[in-house]
JSON list of C-alpha atoms in Angstrom, two decimals:
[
{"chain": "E", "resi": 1, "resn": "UNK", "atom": "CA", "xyz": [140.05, 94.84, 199.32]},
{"chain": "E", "resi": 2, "resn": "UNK", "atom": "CA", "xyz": [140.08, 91.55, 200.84]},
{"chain": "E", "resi": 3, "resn": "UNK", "atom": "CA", "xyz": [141.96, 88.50, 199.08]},
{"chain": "E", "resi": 4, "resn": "UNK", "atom": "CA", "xyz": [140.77, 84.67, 199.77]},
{"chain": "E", "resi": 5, "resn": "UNK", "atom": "CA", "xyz": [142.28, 83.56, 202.55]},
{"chain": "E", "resi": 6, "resn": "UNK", "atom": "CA", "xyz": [145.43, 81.59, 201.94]},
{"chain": "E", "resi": 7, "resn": "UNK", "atom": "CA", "xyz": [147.51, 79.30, 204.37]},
{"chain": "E", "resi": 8, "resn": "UNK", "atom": "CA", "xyz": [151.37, 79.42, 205.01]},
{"chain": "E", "resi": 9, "resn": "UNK", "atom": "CA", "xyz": [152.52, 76.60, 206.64]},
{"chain": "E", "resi": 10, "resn": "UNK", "atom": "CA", "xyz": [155.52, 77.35, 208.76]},
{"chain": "E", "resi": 11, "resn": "UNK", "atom": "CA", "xyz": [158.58, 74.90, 207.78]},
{"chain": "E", "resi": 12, "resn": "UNK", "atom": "CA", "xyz": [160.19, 76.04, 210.94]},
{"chain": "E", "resi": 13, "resn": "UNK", "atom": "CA", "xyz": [157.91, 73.15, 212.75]},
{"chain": "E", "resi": 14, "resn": "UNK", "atom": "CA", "xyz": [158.02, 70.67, 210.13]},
{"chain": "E", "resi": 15, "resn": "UNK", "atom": "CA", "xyz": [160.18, 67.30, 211.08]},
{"chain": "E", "resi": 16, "resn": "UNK", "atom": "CA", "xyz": [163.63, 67.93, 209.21]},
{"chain": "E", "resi": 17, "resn": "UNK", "atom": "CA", "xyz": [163.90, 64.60, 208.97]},
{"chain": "E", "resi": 18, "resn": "UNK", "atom": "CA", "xyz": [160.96, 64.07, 206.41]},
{"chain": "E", "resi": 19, "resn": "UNK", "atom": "CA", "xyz": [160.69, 67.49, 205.08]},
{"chain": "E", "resi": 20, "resn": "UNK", "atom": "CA", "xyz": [160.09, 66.18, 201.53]},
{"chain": "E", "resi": 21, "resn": "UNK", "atom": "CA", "xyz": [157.54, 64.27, 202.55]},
{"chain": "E", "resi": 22, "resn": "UNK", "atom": "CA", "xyz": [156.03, 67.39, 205.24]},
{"chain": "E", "resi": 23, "resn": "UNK", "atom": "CA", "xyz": [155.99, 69.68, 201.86]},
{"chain": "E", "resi": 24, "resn": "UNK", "atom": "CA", "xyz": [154.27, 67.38, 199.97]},
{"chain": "E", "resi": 25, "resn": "UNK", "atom": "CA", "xyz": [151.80, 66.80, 202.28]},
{"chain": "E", "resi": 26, "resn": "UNK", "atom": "CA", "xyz": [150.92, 70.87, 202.92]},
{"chain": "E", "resi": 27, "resn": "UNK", "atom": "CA", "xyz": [151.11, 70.66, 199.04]},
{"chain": "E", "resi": 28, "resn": "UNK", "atom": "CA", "xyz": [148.22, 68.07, 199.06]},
{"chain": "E", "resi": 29, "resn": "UNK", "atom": "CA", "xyz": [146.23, 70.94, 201.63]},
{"chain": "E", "resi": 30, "resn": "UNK", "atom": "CA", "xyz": [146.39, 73.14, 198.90]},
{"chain": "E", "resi": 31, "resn": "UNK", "atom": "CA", "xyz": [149.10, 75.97, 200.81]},
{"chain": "E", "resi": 32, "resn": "UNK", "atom": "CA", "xyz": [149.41, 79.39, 199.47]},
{"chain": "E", "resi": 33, "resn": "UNK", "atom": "CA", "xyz": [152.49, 79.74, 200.49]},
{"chain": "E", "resi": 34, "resn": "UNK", "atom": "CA", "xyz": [155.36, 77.58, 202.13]},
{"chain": "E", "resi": 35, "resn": "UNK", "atom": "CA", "xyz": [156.61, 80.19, 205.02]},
{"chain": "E", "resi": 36, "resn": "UNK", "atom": "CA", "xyz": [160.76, 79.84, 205.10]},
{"chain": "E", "resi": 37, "resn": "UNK", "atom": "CA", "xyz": [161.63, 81.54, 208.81]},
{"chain": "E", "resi": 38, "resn": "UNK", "atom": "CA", "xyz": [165.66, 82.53, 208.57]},
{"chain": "E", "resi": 39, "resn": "UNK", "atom": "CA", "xyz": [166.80, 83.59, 211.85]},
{"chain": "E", "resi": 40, "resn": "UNK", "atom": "CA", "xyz": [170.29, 84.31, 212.26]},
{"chain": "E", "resi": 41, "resn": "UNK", "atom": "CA", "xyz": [171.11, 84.68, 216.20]},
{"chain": "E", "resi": 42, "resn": "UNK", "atom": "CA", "xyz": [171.10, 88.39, 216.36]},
{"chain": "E", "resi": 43, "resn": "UNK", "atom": "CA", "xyz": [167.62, 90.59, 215.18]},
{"chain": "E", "resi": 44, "resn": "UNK", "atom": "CA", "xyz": [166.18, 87.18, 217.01]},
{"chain": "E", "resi": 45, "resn": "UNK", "atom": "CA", "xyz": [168.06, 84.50, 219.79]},
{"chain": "E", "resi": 46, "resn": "UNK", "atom": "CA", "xyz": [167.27, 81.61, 217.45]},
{"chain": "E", "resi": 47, "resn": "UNK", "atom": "CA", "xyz": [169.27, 80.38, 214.52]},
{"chain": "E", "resi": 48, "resn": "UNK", "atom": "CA", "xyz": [167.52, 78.42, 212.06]},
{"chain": "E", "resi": 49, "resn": "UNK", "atom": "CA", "xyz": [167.90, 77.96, 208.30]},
{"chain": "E", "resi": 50, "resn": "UNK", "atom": "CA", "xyz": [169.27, 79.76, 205.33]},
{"chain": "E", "resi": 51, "resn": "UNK", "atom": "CA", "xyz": [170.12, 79.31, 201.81]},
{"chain": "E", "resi": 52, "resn": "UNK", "atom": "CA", "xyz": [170.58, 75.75, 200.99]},
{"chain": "E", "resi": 53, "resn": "UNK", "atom": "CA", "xyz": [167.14, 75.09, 202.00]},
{"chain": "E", "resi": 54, "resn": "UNK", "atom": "CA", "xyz": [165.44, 77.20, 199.83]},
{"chain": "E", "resi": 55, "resn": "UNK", "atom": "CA", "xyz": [167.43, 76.27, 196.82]},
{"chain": "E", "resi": 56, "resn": "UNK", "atom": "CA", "xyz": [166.08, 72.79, 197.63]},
{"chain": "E", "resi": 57, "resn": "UNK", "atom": "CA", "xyz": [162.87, 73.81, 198.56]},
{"chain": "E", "resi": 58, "resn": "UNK", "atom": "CA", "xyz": [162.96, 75.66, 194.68]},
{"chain": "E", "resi": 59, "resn": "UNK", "atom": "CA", "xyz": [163.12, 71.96, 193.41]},
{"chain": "E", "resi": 60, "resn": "UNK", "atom": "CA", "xyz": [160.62, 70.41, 194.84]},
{"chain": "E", "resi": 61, "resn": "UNK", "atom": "CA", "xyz": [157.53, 72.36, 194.99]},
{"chain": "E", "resi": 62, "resn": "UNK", "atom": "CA", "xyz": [156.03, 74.95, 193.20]},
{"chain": "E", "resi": 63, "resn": "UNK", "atom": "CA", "xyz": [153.95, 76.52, 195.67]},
{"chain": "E", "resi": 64, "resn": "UNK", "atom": "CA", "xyz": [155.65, 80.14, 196.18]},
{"chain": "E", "resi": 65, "resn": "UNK", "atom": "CA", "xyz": [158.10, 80.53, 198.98]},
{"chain": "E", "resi": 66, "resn": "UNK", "atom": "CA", "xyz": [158.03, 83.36, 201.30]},
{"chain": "E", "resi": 67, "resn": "UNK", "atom": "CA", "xyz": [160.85, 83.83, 203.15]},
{"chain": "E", "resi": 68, "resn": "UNK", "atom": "CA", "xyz": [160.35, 86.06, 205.84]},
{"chain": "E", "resi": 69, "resn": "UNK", "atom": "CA", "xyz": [164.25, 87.30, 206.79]},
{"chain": "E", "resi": 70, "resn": "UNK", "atom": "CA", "xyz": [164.53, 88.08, 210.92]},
{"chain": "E", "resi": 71, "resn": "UNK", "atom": "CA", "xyz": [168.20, 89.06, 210.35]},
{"chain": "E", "resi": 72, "resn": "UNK", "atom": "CA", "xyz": [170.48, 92.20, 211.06]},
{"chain": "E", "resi": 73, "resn": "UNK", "atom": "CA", "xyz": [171.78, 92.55, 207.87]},
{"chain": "E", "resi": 74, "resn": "UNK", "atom": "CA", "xyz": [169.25, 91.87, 204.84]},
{"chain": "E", "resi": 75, "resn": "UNK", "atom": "CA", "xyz": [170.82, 94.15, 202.80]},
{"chain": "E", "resi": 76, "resn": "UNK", "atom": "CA", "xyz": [173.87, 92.38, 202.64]},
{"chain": "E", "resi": 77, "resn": "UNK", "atom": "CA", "xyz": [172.11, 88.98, 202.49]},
{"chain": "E", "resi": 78, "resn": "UNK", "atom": "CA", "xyz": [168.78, 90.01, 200.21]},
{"chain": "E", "resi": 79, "resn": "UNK", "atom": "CA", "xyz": [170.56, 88.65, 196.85]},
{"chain": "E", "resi": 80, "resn": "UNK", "atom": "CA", "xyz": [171.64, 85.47, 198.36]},
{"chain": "E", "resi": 81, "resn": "UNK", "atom": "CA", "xyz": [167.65, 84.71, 198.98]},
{"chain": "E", "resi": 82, "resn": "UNK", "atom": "CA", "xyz": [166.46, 86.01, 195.59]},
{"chain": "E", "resi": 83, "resn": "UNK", "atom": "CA", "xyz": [168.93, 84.44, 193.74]},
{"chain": "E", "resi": 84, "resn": "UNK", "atom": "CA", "xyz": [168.08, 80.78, 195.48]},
{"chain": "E", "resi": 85, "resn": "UNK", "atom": "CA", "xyz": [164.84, 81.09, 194.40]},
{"chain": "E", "resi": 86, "resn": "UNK", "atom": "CA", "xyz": [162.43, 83.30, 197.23]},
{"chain": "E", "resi": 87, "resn": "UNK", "atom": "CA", "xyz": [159.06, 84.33, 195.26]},
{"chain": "E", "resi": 88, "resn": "UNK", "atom": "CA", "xyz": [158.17, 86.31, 198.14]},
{"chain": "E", "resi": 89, "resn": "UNK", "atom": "CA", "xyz": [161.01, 87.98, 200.53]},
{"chain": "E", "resi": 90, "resn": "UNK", "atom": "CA", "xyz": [159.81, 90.12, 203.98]},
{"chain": "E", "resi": 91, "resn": "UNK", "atom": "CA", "xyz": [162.23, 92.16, 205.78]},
{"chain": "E", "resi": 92, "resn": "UNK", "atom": "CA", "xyz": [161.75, 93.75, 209.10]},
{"chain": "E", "resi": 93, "resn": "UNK", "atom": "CA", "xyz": [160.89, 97.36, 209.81]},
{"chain": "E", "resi": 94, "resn": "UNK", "atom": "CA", "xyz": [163.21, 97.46, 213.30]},
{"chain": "E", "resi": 95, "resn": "UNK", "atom": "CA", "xyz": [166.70, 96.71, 211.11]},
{"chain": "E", "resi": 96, "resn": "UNK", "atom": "CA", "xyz": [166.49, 99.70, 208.59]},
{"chain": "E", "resi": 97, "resn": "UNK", "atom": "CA", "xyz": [166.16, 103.14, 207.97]},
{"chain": "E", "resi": 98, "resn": "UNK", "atom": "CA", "xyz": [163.33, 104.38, 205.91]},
{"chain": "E", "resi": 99, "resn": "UNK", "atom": "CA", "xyz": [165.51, 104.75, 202.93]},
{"chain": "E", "resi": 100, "resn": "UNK", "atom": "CA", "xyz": [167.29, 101.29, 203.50]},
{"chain": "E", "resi": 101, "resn": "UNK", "atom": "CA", "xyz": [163.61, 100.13, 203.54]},
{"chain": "E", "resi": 102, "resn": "UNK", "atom": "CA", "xyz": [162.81, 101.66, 200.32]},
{"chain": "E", "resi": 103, "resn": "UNK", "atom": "CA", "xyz": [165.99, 100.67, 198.90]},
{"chain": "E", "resi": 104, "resn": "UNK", "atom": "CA", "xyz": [165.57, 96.99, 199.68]},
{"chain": "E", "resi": 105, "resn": "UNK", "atom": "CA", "xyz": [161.45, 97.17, 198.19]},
{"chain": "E", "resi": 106, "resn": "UNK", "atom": "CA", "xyz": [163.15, 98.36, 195.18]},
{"chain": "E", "resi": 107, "resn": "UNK", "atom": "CA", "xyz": [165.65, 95.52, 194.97]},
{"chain": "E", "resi": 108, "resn": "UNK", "atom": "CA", "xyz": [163.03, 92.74, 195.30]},
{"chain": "E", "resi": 109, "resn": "UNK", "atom": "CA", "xyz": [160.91, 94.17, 192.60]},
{"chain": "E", "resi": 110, "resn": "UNK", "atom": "CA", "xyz": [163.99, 94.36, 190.14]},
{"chain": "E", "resi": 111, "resn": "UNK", "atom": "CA", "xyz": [164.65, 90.83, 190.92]},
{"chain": "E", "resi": 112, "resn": "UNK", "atom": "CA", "xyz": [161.23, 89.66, 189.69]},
{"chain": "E", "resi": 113, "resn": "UNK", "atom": "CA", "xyz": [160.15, 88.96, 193.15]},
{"chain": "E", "resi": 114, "resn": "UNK", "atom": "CA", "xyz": [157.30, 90.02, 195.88]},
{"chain": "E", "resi": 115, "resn": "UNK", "atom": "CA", "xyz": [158.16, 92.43, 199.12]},
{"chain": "E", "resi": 116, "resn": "UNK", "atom": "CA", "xyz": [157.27, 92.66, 202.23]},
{"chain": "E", "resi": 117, "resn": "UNK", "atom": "CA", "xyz": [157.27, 94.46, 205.92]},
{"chain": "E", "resi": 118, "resn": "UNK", "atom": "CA", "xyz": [157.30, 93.02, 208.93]},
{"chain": "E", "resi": 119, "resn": "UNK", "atom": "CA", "xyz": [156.62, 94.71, 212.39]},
{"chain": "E", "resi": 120, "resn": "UNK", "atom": "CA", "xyz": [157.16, 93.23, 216.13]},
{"chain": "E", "resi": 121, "resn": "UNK", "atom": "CA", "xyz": [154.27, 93.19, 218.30]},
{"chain": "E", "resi": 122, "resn": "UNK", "atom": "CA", "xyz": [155.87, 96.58, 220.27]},
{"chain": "E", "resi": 123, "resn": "UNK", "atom": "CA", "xyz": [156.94, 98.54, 216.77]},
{"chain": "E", "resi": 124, "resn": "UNK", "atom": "CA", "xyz": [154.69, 100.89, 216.16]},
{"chain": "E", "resi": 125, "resn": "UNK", "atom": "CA", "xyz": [152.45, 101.14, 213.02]},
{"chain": "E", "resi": 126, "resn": "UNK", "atom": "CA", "xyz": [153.73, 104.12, 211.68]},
{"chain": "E", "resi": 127, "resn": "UNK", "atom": "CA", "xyz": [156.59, 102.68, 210.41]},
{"chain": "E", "resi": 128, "resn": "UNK", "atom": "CA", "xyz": [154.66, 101.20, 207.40]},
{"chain": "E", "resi": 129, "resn": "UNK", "atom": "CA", "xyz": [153.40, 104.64, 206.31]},
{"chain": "E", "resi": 130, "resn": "UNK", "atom": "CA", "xyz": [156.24, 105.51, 204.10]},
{"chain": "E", "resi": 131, "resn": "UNK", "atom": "CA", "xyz": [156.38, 102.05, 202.45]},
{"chain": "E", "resi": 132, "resn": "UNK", "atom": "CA", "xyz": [152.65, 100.77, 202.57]},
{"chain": "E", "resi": 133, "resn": "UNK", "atom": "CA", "xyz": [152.46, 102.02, 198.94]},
{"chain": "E", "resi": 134, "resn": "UNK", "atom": "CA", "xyz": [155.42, 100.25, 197.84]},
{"chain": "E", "resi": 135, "resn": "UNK", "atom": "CA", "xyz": [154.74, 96.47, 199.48]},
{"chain": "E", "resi": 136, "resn": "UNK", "atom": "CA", "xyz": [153.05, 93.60, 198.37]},
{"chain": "E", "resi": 137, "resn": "UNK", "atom": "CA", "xyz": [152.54, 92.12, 201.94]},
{"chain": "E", "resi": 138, "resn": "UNK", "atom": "CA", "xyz": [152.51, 93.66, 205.45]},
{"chain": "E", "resi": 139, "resn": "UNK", "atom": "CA", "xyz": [153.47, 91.21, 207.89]},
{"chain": "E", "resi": 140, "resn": "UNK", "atom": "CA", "xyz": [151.74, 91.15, 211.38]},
{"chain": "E", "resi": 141, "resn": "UNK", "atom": "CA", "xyz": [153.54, 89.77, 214.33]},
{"chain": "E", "resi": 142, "resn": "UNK", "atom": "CA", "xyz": [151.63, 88.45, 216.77]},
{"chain": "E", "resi": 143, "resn": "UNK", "atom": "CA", "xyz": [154.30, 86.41, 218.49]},
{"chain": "E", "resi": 144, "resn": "UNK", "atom": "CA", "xyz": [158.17, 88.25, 219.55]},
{"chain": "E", "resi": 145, "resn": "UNK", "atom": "CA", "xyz": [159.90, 86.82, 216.13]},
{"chain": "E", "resi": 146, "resn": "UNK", "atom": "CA", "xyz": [162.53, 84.23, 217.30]},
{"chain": "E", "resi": 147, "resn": "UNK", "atom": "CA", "xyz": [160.38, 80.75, 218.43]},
{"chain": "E", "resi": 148, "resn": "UNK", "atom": "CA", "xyz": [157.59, 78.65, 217.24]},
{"chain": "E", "resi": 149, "resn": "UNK", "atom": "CA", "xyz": [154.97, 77.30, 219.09]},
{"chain": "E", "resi": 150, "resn": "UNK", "atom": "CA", "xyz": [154.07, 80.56, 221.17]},
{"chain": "E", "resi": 151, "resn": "UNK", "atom": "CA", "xyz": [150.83, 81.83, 222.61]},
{"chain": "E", "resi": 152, "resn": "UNK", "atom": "CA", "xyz": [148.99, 84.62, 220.17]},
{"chain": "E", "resi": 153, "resn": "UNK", "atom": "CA", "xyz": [149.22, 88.16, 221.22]},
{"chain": "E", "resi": 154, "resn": "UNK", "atom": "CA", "xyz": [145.90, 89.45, 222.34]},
{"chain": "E", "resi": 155, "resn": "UNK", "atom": "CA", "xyz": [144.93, 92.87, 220.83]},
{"chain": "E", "resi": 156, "resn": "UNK", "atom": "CA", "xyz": [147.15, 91.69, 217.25]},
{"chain": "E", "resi": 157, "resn": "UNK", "atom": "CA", "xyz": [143.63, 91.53, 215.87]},
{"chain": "E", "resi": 158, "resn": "UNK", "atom": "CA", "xyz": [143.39, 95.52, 216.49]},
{"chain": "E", "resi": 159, "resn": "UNK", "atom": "CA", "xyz": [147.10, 95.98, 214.78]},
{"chain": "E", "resi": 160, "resn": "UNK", "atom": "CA", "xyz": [145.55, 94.26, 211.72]},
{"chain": "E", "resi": 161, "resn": "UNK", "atom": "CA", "xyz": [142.70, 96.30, 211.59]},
{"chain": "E", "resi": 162, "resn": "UNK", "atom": "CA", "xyz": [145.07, 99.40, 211.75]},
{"chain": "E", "resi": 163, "resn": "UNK", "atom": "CA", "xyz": [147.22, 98.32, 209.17]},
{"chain": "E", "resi": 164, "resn": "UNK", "atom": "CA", "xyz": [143.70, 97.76, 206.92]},
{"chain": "E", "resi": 165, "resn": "UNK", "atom": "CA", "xyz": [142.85, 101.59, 207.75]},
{"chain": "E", "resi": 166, "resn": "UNK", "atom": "CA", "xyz": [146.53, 102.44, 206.24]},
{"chain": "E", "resi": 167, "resn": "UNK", "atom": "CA", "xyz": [146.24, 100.97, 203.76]},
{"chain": "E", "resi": 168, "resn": "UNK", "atom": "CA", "xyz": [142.89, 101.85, 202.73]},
{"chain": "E", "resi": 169, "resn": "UNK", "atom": "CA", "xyz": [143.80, 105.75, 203.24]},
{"chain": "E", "resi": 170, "resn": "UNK", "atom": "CA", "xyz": [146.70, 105.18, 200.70]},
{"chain": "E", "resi": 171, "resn": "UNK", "atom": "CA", "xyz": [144.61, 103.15, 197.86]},
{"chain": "E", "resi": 172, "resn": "UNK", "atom": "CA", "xyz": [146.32, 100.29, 198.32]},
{"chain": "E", "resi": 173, "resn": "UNK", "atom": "CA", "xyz": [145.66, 96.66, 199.00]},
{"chain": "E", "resi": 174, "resn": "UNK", "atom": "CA", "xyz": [148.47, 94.81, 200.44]},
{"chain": "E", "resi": 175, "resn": "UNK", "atom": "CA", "xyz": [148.15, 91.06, 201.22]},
{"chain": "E", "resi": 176, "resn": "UNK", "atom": "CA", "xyz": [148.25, 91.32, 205.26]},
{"chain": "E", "resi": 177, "resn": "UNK", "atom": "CA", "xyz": [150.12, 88.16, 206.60]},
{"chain": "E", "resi": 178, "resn": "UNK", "atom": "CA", "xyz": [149.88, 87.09, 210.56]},
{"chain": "E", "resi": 179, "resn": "UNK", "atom": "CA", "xyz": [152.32, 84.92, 212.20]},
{"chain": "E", "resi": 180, "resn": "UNK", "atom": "CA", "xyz": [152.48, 83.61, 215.75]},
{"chain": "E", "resi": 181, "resn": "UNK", "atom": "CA", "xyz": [149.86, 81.46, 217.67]},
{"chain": "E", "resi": 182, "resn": "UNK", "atom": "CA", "xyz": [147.76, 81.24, 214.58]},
{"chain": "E", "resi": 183, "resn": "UNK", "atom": "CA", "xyz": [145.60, 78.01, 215.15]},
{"chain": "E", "resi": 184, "resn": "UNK", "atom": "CA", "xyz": [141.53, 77.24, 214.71]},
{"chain": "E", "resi": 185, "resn": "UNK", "atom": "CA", "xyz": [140.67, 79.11, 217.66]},
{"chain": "E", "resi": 186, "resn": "UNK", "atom": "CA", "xyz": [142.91, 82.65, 216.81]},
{"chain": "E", "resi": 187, "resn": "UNK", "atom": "CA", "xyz": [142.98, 82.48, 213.55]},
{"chain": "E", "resi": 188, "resn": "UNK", "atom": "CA", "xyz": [138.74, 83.68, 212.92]},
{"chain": "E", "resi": 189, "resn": "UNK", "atom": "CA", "xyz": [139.97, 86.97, 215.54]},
{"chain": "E", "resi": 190, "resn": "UNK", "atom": "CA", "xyz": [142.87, 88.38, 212.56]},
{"chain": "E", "resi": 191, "resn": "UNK", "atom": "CA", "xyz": [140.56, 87.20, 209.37]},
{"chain": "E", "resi": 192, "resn": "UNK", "atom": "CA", "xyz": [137.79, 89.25, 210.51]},
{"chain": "E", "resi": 193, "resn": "UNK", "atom": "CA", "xyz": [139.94, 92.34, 210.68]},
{"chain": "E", "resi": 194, "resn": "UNK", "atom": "CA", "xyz": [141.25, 91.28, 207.40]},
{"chain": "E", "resi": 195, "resn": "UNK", "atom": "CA", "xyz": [144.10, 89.89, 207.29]},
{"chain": "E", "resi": 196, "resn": "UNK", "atom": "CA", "xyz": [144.70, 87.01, 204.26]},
{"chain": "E", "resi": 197, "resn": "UNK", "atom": "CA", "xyz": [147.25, 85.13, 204.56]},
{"chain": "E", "resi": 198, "resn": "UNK", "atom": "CA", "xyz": [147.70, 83.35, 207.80]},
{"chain": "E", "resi": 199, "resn": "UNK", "atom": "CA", "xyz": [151.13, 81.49, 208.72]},
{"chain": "E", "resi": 200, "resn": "UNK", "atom": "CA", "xyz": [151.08, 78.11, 210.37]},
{"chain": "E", "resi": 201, "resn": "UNK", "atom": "CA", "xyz": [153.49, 76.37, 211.92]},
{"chain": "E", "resi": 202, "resn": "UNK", "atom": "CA", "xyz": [152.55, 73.75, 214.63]},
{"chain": "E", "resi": 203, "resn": "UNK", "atom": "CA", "xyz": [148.77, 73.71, 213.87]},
{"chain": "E", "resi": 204, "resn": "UNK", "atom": "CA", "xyz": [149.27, 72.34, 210.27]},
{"chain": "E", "resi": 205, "resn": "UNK", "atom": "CA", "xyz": [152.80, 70.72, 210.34]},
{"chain": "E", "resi": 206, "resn": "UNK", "atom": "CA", "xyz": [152.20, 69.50, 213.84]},
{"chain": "E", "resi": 207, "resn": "UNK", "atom": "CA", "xyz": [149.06, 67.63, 213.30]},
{"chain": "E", "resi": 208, "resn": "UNK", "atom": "CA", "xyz": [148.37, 64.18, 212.24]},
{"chain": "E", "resi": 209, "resn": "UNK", "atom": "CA", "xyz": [146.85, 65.10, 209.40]},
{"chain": "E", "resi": 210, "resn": "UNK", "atom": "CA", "xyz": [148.83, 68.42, 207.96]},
{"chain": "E", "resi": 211, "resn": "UNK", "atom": "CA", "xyz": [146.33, 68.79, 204.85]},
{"chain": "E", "resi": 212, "resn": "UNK", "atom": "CA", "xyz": [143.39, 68.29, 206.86]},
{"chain": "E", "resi": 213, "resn": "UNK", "atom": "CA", "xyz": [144.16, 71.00, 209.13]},
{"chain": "E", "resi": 214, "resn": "UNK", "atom": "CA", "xyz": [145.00, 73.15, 206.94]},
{"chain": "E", "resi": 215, "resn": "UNK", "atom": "CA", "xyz": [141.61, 72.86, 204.73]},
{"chain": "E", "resi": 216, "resn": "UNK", "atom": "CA", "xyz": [140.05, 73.36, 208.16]},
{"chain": "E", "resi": 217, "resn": "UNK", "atom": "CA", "xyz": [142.08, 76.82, 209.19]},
{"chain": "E", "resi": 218, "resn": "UNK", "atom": "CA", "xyz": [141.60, 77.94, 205.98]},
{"chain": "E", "resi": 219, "resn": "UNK", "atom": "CA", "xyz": [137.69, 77.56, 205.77]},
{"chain": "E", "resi": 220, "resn": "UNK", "atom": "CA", "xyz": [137.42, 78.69, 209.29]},
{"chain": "E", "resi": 221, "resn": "UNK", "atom": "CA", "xyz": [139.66, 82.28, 208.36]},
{"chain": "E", "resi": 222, "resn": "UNK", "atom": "CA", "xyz": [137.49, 82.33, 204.87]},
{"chain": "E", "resi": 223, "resn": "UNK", "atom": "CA", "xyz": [134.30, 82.40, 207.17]},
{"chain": "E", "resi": 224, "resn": "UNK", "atom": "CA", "xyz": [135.56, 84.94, 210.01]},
{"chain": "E", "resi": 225, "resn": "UNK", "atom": "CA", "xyz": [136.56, 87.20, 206.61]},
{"chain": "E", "resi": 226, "resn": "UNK", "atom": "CA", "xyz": [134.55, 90.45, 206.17]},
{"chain": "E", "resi": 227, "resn": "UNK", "atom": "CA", "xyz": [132.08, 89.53, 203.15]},
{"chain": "E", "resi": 228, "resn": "UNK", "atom": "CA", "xyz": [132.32, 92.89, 201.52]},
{"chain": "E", "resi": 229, "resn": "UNK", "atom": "CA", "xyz": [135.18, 93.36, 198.95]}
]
């Protein structure tokens, strides 16, 4: 069921003053992803980026961008993403009905892109059951949404695990992402539950040596990851 374990480096921590130069170097690591937080003051305090940066992002790498949207609105702001390029857009679970939720799956398949789910640390699982056959990725919180650089959530290990269960009750395989606190110490506690791709943001991009550290995350979650497939 299990997928190699890939990295997404959070750009929310990289310096925007060299972010060029930040991207190519989690390029040279080898990133599965490049993770694009947009915040927009209201689903989460923080305002971050938006648009523009992804269309430049577009340009300069080709490592798939997965912009994970912590807005109020994605429904009215979906296209805006998949039309500047997202290969990968998550939407949160909180901020729609089930329908709206199905709706919006639907509308980043047609586009040609990947969808996923995200879920706070407090939302409850079963908010994935109607949609866990629909996703490509189910992302785990393990941080509130809204901030970098927090503390992981202890038991988000267990949520993973859950989410695994689902998914294996359905016949499905979903990548399962986890984002917040994820560093060489947390990161071995979600791979071993299964979760595969693992987001970043002050452990790679705030290191001295981004690629280095994320080779090192990435063989330590590859080695935490159940062996059986």
């Amino acid at each position: 069921m299990f997928e190699p374990v890939k990295i997404a480096p959070s750009i929310l921590s990289a310096d925007f003053m060299n972010l060029a130069r930040d991207i190519e170097r989690i390029d040279q690591g080898g990133a599965g992803f490049i993770h694009v937080d947009v915040m927009d003051g209201h689903f989460v305090n923080n305002l971050t980026m938006g648009v523009p940066v992804v269309k430049q992002l577009k340009g300069v790498t080709e490592v798939p961008l997965d912009v994970h949207l912590m807005i109020d609105n994605p429904q009215k702001q979906l296209a805006w993403y998949l039309d500047a390029g997202a290969d990968w857009v998550t939407v949160h679970a909180e901020v729609l009905t089930e329908a709206e939720l199905r709706d919006v799956i639907n509308q980043i398949h047609a586009a040609g892109a990947k969808a996923g789910v995200s879920v706070k640390p407090s939302t409850s699982l079963e908010v994935l059951k109607p949609v866990i056959d629909m996703v490509d990725m189910v992302l785990v919180m393990s941080v509130e949404p809204g901030f970098s650089g927090q503390s992981y959530i202890e038991g988000s290990d267990e949520r993973v695990a859950e989410v695994v269960a689902m998914a294996r009750e359905h016949g499905v395989s979903p990548l399962i992402e986890v984002d917040g606190g994820m560093n060489e110490k947390t990161v071995a506690l979600v791979c071993a539950q299964g979760a595969d791709v693992i987001v970043c943001g002050n452990a790679v991009c705030g290191a001295p040596d981004p690629a280095l550290a994320l080779q090192t995350i990435e063989r330590i979650a590859n080695d935490a990851q159940p062996k059986e497939q």
